[in-house]
mmCIF file with all atom_site columns, C-alpha atoms in Angstrom:
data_model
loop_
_atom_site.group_PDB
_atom_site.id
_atom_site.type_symbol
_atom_site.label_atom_id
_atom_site.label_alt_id
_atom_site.label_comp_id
_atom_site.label_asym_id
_atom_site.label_entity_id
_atom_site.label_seq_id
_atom_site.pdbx_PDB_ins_code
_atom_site.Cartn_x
_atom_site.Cartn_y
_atom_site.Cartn_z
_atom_site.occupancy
_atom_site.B_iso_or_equiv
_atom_site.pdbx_formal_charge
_atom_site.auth_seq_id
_atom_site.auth_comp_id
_atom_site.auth_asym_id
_atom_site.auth_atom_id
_atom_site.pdbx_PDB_model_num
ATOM 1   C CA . UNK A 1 1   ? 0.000   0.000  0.000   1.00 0.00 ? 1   UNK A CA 1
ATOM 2   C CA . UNK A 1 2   ? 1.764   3.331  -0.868  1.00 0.00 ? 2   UNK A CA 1
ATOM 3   C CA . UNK A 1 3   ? 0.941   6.425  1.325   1.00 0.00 ? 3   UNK A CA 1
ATOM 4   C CA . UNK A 1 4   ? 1.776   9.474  -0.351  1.00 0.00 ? 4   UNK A CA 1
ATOM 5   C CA . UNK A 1 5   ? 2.825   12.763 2.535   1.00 0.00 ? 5   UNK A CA 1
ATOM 6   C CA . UNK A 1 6   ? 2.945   15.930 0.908   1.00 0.00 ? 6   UNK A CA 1
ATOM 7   C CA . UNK A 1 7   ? 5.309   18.684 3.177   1.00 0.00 ? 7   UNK A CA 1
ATOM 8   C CA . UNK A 1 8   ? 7.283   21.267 2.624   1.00 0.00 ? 8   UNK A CA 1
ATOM 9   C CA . UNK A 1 9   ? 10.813  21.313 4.752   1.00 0.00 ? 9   UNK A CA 1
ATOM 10  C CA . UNK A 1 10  ? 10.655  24.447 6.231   1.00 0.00 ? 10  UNK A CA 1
ATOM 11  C CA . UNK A 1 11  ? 6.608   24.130 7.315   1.00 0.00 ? 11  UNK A CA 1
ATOM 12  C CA . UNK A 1 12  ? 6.744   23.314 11.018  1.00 0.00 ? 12  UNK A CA 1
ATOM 13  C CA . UNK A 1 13  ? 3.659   21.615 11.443  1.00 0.00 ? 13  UNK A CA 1
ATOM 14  C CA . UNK A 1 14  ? 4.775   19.087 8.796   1.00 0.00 ? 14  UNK A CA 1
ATOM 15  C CA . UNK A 1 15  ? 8.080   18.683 10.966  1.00 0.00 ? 15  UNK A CA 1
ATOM 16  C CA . UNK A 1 16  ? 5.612   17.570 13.908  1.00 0.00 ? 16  UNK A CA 1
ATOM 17  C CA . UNK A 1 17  ? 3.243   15.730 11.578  1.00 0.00 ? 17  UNK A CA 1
ATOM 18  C CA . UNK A 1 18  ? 5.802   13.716 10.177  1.00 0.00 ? 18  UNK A CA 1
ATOM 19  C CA . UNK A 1 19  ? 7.035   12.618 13.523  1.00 0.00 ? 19  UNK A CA 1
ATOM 20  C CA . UNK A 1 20  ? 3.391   11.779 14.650  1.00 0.00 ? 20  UNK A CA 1
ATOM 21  C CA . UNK A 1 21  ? 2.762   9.819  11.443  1.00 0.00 ? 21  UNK A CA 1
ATOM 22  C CA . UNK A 1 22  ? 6.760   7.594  11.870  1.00 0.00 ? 22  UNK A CA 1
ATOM 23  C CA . UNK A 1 23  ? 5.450   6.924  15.383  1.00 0.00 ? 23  UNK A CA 1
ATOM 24  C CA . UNK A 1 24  ? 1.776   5.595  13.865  1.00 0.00 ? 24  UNK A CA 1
ATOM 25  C CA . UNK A 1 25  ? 3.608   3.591  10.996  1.00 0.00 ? 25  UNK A CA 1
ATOM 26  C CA . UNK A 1 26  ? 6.233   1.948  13.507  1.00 0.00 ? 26  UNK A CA 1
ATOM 27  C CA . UNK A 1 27  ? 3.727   0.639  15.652  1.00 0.00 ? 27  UNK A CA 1
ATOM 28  C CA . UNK A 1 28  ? 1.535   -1.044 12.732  1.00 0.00 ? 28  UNK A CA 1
ATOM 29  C CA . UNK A 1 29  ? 1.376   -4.365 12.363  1.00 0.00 ? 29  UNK A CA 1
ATOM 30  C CA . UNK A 1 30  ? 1.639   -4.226 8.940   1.00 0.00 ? 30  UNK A CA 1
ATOM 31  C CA . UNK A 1 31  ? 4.464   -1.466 8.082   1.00 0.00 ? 31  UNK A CA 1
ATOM 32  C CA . UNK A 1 32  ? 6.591   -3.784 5.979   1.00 0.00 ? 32  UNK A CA 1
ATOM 33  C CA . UNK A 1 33  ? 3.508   -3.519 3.482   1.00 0.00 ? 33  UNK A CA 1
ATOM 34  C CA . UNK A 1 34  ? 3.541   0.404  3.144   1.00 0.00 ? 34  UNK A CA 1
ATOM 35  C CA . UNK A 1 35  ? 5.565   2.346  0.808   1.00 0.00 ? 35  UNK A CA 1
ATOM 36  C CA . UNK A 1 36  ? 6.220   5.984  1.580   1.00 0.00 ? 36  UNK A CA 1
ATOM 37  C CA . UNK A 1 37  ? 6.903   8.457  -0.738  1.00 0.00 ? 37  UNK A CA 1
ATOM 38  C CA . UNK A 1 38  ? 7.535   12.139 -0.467  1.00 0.00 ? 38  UNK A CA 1
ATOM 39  C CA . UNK A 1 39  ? 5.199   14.815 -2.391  1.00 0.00 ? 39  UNK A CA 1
ATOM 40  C CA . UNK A 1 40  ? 6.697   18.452 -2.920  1.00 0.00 ? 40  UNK A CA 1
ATOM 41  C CA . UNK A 1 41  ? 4.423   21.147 -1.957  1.00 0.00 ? 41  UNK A CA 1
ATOM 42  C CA . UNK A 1 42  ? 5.967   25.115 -1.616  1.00 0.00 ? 42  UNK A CA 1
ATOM 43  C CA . UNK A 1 43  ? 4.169   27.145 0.703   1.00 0.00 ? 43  UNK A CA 1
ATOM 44  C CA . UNK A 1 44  ? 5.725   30.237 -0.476  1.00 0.00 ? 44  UNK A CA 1
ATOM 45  C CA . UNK A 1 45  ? 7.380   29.295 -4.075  1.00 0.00 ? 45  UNK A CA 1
ATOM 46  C CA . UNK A 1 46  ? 7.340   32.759 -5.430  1.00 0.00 ? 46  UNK A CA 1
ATOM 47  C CA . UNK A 1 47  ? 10.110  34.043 -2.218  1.00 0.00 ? 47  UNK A CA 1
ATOM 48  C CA . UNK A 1 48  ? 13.262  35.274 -3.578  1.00 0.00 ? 48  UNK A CA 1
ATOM 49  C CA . UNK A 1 49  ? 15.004  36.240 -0.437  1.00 0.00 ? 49  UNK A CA 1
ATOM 50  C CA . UNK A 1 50  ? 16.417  34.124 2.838   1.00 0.00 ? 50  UNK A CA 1
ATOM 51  C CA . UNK A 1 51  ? 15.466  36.007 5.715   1.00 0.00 ? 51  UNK A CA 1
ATOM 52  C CA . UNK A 1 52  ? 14.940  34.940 9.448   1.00 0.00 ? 52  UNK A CA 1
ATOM 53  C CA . UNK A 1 53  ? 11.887  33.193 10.552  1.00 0.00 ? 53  UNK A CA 1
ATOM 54  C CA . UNK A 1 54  ? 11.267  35.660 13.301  1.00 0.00 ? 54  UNK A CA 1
ATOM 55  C CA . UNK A 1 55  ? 11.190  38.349 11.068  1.00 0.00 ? 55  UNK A CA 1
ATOM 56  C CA . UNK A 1 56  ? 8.857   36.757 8.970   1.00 0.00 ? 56  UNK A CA 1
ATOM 57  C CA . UNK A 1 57  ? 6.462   35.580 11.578  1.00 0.00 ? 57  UNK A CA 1
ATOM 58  C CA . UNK A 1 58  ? 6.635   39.090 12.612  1.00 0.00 ? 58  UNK A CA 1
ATOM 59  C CA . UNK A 1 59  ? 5.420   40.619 9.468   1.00 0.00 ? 59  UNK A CA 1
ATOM 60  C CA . UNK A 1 60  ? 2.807   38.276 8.828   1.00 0.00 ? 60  UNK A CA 1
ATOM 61  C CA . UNK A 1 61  ? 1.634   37.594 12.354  1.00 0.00 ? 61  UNK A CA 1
ATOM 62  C CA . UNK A 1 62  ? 2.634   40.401 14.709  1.00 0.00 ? 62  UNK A CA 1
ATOM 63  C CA . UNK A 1 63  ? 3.280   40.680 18.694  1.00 0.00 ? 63  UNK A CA 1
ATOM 64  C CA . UNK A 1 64  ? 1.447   37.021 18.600  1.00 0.00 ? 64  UNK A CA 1
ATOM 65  C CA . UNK A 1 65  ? 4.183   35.663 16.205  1.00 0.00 ? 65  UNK A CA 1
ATOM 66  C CA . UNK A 1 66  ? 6.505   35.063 19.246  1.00 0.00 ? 66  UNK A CA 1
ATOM 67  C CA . UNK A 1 67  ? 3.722   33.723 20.917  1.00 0.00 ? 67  UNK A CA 1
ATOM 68  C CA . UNK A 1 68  ? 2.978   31.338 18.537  1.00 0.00 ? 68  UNK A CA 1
ATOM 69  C CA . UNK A 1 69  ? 5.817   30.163 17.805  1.00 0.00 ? 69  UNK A CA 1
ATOM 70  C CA . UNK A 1 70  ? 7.073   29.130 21.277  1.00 0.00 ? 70  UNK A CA 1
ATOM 71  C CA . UNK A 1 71  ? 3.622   27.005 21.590  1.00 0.00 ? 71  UNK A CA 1
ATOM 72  C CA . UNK A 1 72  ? 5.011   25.101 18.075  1.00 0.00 ? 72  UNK A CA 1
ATOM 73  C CA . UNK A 1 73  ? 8.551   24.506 19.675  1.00 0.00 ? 73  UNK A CA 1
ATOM 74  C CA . UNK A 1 74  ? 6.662   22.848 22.941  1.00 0.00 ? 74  UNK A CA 1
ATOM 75  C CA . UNK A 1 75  ? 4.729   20.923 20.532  1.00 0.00 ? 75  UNK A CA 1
ATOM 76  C CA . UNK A 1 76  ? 7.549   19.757 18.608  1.00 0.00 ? 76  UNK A CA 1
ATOM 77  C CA . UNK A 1 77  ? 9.351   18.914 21.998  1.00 0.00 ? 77  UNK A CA 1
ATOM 78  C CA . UNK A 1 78  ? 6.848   17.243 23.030  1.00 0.00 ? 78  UNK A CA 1
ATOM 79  C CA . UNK A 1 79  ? 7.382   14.828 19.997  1.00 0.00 ? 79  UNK A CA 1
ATOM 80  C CA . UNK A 1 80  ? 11.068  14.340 20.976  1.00 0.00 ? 80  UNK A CA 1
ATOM 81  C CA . UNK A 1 81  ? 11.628  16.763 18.225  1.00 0.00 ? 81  UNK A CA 1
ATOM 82  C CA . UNK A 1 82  ? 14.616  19.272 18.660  1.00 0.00 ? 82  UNK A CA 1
ATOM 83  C CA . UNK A 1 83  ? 13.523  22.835 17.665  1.00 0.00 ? 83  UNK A CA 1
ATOM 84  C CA . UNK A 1 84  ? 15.343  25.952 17.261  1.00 0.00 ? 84  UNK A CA 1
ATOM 85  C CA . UNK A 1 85  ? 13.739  29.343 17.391  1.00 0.00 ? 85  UNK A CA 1
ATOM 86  C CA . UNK A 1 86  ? 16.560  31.080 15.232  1.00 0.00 ? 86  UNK A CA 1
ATOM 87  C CA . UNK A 1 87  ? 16.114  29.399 11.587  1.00 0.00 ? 87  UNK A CA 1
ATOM 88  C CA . UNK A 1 88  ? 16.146  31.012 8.202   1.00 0.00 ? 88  UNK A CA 1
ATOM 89  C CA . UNK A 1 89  ? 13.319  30.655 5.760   1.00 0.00 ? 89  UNK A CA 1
ATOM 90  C CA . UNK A 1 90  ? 14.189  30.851 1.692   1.00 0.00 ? 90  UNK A CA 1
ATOM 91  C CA . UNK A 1 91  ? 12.654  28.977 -1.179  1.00 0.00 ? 91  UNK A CA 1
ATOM 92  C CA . UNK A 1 92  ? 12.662  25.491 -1.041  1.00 0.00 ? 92  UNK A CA 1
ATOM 93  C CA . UNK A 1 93  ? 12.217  24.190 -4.663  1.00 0.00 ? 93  UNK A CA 1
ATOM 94  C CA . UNK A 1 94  ? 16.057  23.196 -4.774  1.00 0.00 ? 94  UNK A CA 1
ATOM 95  C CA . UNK A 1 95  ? 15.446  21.054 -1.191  1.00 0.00 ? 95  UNK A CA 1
ATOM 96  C CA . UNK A 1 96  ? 12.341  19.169 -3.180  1.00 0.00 ? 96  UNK A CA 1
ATOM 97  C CA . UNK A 1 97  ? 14.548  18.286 -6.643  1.00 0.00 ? 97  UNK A CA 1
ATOM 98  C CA . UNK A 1 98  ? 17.268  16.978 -4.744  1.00 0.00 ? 98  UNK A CA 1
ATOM 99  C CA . UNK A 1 99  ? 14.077  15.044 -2.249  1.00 0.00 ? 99  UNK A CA 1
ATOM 100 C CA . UNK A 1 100 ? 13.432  13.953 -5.632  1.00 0.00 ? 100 UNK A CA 1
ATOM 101 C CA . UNK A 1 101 ? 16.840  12.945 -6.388  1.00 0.00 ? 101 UNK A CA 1
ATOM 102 C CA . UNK A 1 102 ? 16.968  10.990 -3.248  1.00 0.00 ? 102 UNK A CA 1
ATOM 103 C CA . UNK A 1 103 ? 13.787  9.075  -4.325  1.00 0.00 ? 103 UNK A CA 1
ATOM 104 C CA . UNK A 1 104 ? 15.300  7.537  -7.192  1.00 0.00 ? 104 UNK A CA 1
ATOM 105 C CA . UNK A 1 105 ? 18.714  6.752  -5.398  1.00 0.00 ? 105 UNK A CA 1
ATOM 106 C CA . UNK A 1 106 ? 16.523  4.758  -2.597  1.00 0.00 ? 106 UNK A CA 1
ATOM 107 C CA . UNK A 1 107 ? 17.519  7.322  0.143   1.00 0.00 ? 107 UNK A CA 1
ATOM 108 C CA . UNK A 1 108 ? 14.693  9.709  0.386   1.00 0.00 ? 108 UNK A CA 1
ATOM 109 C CA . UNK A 1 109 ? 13.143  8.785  3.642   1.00 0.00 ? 109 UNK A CA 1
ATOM 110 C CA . UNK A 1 110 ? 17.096  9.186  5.522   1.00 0.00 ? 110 UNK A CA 1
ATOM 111 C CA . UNK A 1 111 ? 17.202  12.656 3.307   1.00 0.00 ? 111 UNK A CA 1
ATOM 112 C CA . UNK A 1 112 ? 13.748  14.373 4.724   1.00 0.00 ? 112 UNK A CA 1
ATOM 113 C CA . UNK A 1 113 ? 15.008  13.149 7.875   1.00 0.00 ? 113 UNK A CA 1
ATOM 114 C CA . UNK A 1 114 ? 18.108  14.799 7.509   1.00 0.00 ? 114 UNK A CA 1
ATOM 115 C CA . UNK A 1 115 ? 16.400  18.109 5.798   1.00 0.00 ? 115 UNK A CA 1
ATOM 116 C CA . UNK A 1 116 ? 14.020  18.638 8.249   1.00 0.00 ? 116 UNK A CA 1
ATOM 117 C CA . UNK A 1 117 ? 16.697  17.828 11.316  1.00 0.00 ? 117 UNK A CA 1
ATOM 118 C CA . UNK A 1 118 ? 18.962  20.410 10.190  1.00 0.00 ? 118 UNK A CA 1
ATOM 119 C CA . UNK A 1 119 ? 16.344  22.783 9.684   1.00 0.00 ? 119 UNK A CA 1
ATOM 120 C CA . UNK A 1 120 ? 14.140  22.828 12.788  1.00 0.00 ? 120 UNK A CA 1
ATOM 121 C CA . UNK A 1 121 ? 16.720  20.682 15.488  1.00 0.00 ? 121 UNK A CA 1
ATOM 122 C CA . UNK A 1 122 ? 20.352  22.597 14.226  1.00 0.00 ? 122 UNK A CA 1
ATOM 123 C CA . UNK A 1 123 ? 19.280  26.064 12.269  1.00 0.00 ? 123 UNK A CA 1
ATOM 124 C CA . UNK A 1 124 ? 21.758  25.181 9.269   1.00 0.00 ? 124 UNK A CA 1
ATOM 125 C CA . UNK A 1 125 ? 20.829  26.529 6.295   1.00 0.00 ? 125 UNK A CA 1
ATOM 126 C CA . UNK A 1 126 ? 19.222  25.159 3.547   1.00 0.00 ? 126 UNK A CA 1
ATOM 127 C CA . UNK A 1 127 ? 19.188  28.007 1.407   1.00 0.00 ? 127 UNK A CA 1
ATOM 128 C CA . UNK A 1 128 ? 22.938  27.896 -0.069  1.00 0.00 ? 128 UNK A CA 1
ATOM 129 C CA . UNK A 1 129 ? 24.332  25.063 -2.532  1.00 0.00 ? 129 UNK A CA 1
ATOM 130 C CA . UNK A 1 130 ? 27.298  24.438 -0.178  1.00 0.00 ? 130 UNK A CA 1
ATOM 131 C CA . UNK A 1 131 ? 25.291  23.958 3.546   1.00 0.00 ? 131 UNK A CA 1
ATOM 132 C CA . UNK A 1 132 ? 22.247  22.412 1.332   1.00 0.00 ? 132 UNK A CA 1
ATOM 133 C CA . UNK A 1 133 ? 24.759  19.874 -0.508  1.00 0.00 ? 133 UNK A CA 1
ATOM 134 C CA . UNK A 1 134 ? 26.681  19.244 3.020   1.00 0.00 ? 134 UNK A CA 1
ATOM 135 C CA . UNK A 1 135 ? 23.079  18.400 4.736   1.00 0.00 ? 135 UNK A CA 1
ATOM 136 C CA . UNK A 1 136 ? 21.469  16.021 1.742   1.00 0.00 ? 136 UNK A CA 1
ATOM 137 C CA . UNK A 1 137 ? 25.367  14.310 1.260   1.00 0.00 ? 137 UNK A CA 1
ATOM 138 C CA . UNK A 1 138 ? 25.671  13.613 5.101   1.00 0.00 ? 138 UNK A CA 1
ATOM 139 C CA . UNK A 1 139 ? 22.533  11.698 4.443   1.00 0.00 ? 139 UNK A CA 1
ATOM 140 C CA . UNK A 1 140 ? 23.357  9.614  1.842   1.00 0.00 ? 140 UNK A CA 1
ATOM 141 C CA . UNK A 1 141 ? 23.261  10.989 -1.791  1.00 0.00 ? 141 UNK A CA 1
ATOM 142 C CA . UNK A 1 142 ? 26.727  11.571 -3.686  1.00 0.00 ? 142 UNK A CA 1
ATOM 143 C CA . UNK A 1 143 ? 28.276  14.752 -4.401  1.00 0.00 ? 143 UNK A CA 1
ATOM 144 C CA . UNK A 1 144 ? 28.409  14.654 -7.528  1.00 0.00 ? 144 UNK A CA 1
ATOM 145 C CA . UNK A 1 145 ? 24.829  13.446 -8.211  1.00 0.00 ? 145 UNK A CA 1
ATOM 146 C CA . UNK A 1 146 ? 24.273  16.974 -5.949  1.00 0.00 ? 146 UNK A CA 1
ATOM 147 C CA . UNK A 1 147 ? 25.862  19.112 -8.101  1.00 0.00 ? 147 UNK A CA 1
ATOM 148 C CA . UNK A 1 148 ? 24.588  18.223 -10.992 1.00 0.00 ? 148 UNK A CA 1
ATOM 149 C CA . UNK A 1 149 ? 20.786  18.610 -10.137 1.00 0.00 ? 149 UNK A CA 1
ATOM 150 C CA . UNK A 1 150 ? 22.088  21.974 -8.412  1.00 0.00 ? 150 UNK A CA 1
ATOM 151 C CA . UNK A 1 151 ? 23.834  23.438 -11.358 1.00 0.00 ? 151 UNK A CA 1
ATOM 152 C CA . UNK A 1 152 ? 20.894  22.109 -13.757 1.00 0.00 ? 152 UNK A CA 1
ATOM 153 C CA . UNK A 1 153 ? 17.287  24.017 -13.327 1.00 0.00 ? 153 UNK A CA 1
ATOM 154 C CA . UNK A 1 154 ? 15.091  21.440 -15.414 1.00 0.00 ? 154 UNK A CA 1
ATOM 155 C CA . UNK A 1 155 ? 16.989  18.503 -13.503 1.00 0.00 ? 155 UNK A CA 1
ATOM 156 C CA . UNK A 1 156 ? 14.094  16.888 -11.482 1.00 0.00 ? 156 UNK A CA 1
ATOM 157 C CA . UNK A 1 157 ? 12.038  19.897 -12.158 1.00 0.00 ? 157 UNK A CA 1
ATOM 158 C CA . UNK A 1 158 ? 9.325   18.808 -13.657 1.00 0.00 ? 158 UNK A CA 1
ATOM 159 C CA . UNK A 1 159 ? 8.357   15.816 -10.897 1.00 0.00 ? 159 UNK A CA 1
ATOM 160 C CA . UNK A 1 160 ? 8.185   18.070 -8.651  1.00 0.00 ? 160 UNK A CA 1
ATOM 161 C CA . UNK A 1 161 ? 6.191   20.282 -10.535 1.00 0.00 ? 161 UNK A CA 1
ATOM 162 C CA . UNK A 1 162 ? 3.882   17.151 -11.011 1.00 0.00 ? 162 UNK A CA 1
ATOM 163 C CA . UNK A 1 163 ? 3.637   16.868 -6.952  1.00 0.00 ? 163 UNK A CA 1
ATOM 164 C CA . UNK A 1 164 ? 2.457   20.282 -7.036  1.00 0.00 ? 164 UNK A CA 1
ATOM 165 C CA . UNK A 1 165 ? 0.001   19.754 -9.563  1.00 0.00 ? 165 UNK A CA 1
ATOM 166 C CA . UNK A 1 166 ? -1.835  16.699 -8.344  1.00 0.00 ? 166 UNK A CA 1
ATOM 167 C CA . UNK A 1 167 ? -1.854  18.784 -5.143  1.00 0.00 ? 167 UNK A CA 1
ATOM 168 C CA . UNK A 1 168 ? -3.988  21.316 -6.508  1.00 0.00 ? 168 UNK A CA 1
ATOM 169 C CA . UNK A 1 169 ? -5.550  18.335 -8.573  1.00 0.00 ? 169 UNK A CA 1
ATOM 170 C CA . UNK A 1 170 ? -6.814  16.820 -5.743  1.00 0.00 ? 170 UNK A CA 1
ATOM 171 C CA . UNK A 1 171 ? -7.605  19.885 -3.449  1.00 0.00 ? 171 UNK A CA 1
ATOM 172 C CA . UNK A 1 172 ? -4.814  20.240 -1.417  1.00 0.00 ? 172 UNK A CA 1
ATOM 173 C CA . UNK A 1 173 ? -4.592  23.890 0.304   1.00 0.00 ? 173 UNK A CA 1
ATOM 174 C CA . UNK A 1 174 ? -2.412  23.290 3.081   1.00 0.00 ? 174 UNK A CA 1
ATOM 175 C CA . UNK A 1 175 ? 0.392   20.717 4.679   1.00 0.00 ? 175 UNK A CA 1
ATOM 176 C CA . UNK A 1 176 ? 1.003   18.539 5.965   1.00 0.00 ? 176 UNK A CA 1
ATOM 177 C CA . UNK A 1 177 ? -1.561  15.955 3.721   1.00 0.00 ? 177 UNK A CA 1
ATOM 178 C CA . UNK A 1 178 ? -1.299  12.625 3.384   1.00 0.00 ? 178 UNK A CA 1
ATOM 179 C CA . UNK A 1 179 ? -3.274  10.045 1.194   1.00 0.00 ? 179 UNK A CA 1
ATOM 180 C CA . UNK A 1 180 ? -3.281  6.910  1.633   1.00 0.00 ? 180 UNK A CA 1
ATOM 181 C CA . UNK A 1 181 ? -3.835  4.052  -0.973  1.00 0.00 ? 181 UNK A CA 1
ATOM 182 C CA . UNK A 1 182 ? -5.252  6.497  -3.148  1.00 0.00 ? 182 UNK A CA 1
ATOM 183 C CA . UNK A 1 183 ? -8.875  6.374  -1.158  1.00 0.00 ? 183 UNK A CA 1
ATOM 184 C CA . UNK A 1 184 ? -8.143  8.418  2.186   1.00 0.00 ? 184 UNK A CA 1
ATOM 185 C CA . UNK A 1 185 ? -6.464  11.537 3.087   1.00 0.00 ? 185 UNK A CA 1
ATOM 186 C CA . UNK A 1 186 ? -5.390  12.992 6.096   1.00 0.00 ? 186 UNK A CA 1
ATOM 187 C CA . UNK A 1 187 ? -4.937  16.761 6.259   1.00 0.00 ? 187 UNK A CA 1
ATOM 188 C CA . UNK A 1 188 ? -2.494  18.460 8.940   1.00 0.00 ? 188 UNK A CA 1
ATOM 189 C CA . UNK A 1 189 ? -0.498  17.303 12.006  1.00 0.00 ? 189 UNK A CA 1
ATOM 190 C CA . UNK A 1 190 ? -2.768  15.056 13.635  1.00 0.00 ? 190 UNK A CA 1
ATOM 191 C CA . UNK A 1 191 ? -2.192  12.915 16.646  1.00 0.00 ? 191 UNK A CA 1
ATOM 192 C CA . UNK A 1 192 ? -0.595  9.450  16.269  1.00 0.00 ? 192 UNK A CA 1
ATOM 193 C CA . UNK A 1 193 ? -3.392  7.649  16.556  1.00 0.00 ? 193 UNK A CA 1
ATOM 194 C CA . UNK A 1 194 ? -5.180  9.429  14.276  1.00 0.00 ? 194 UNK A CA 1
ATOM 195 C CA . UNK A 1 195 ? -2.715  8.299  11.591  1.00 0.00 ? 195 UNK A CA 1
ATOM 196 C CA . UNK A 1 196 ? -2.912  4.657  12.909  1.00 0.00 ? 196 UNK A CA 1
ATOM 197 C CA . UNK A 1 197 ? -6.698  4.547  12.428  1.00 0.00 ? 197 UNK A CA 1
ATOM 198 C CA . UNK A 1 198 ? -6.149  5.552  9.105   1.00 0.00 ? 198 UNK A CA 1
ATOM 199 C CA . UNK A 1 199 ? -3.254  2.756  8.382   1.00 0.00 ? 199 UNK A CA 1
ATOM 200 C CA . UNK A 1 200 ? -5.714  0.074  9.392   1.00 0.00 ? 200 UNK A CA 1
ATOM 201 C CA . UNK A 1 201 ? -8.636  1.397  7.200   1.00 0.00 ? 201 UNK A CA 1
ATOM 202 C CA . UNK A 1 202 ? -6.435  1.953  4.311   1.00 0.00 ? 202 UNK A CA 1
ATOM 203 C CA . UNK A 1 203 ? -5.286  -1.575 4.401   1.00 0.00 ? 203 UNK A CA 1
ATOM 204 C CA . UNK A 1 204 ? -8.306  -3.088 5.300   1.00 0.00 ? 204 UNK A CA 1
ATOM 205 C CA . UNK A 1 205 ? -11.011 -1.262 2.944   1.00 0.00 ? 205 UNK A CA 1
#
């Protein structure tokens, strides 16, 4: 049965959703029968600029963005999750290609891990070919194989394009969403056993 999770790497709640849904697949009785795969999904693909994500929660959200954010970061703790308050935010289309990249080399599951980990639990940066190339090689893909899809715009371009599309195809406004055998969806970070319920009805409808 393949489960389909679309995120982007820099959306917190997908960071937390994630989690909750590895915690719901490791305790299923039949996990050896799912396939994951990662879906791309930009929150904000026309940004330009890397700024901090203080200053943008500030200029979209205000004196609550503070606020708001801390009650995230206790969420995410409360996961096990590391979380650090002093992250960048940039465009993330180069972090999905190379997601993409990692999907055809068999390592994609170790390089969201990885992505997300040094995003939300260490700050790095995933905004610059050197620290994004450092994070995703650490992880597993080659160097080389990097550098290509980094120096090449169309490389793994248009998949990811086609994650977006059958996004909007099928409805999907915000992440995290996940659908599972192509019959049942799951939209944001919902408890564990939320996502376990929906395991066992997916395999058993």
């Amino acid at each position: 049965m393949q489960v389909e999770f679309w995120a982007d790497v820099i959306c917190p709640w997908c960071y937390i959703g994630k989690a909750r849904f590895d915690k719901a697949l490791a305790a299923f009785e039949h996990r050896d029968e799912i396939t994951v795969v990662h879906r791309a999904f930009e929150l904000d693909p026309g940004r330009t600029g890397v700024e901090s994500v203080q200053d943008m929660l500030a200029a979209k959200f205000g004196p609550r963005a503070a606020e708001m954010e801390a009650s995230v970061a206790q969420l995410a703790r409360d996961e096990g999750l590391e979380y650090r308050l002093d992250r960048e935010v940039g465009n993330t289309f180069d972090v999905h290609r190379l997601l993409h990249l990692a999907g055809e080399k068999g390592v994609q599951h170790q390089v969201l891990d990885a992505v997300l980990h040094a995003n939300f639990g260490q700050a790095r940066s995933l905004f610059t070919p050197e620290s994004l190339t450092e994070v995703v090689t650490e992880a597993g893909l080659d160097a080389a194989d990097v550098k290509a899809v980094l120096e090449d715009p169309a490389a793994c371009a248009g998949e990811v394009r086609a994650d977006e599309q059958r996004a909007r195809d099928i409805g999907v406004s915000g992440v995290p969403f996940v659908v599972l055998a192509e019959r049942f969806a799951v939209s944001g970070a919902q408890p564990t056993e939320l996502f376990e319920r929906a395991l066992a009805q997916a395999r058993e409808s």
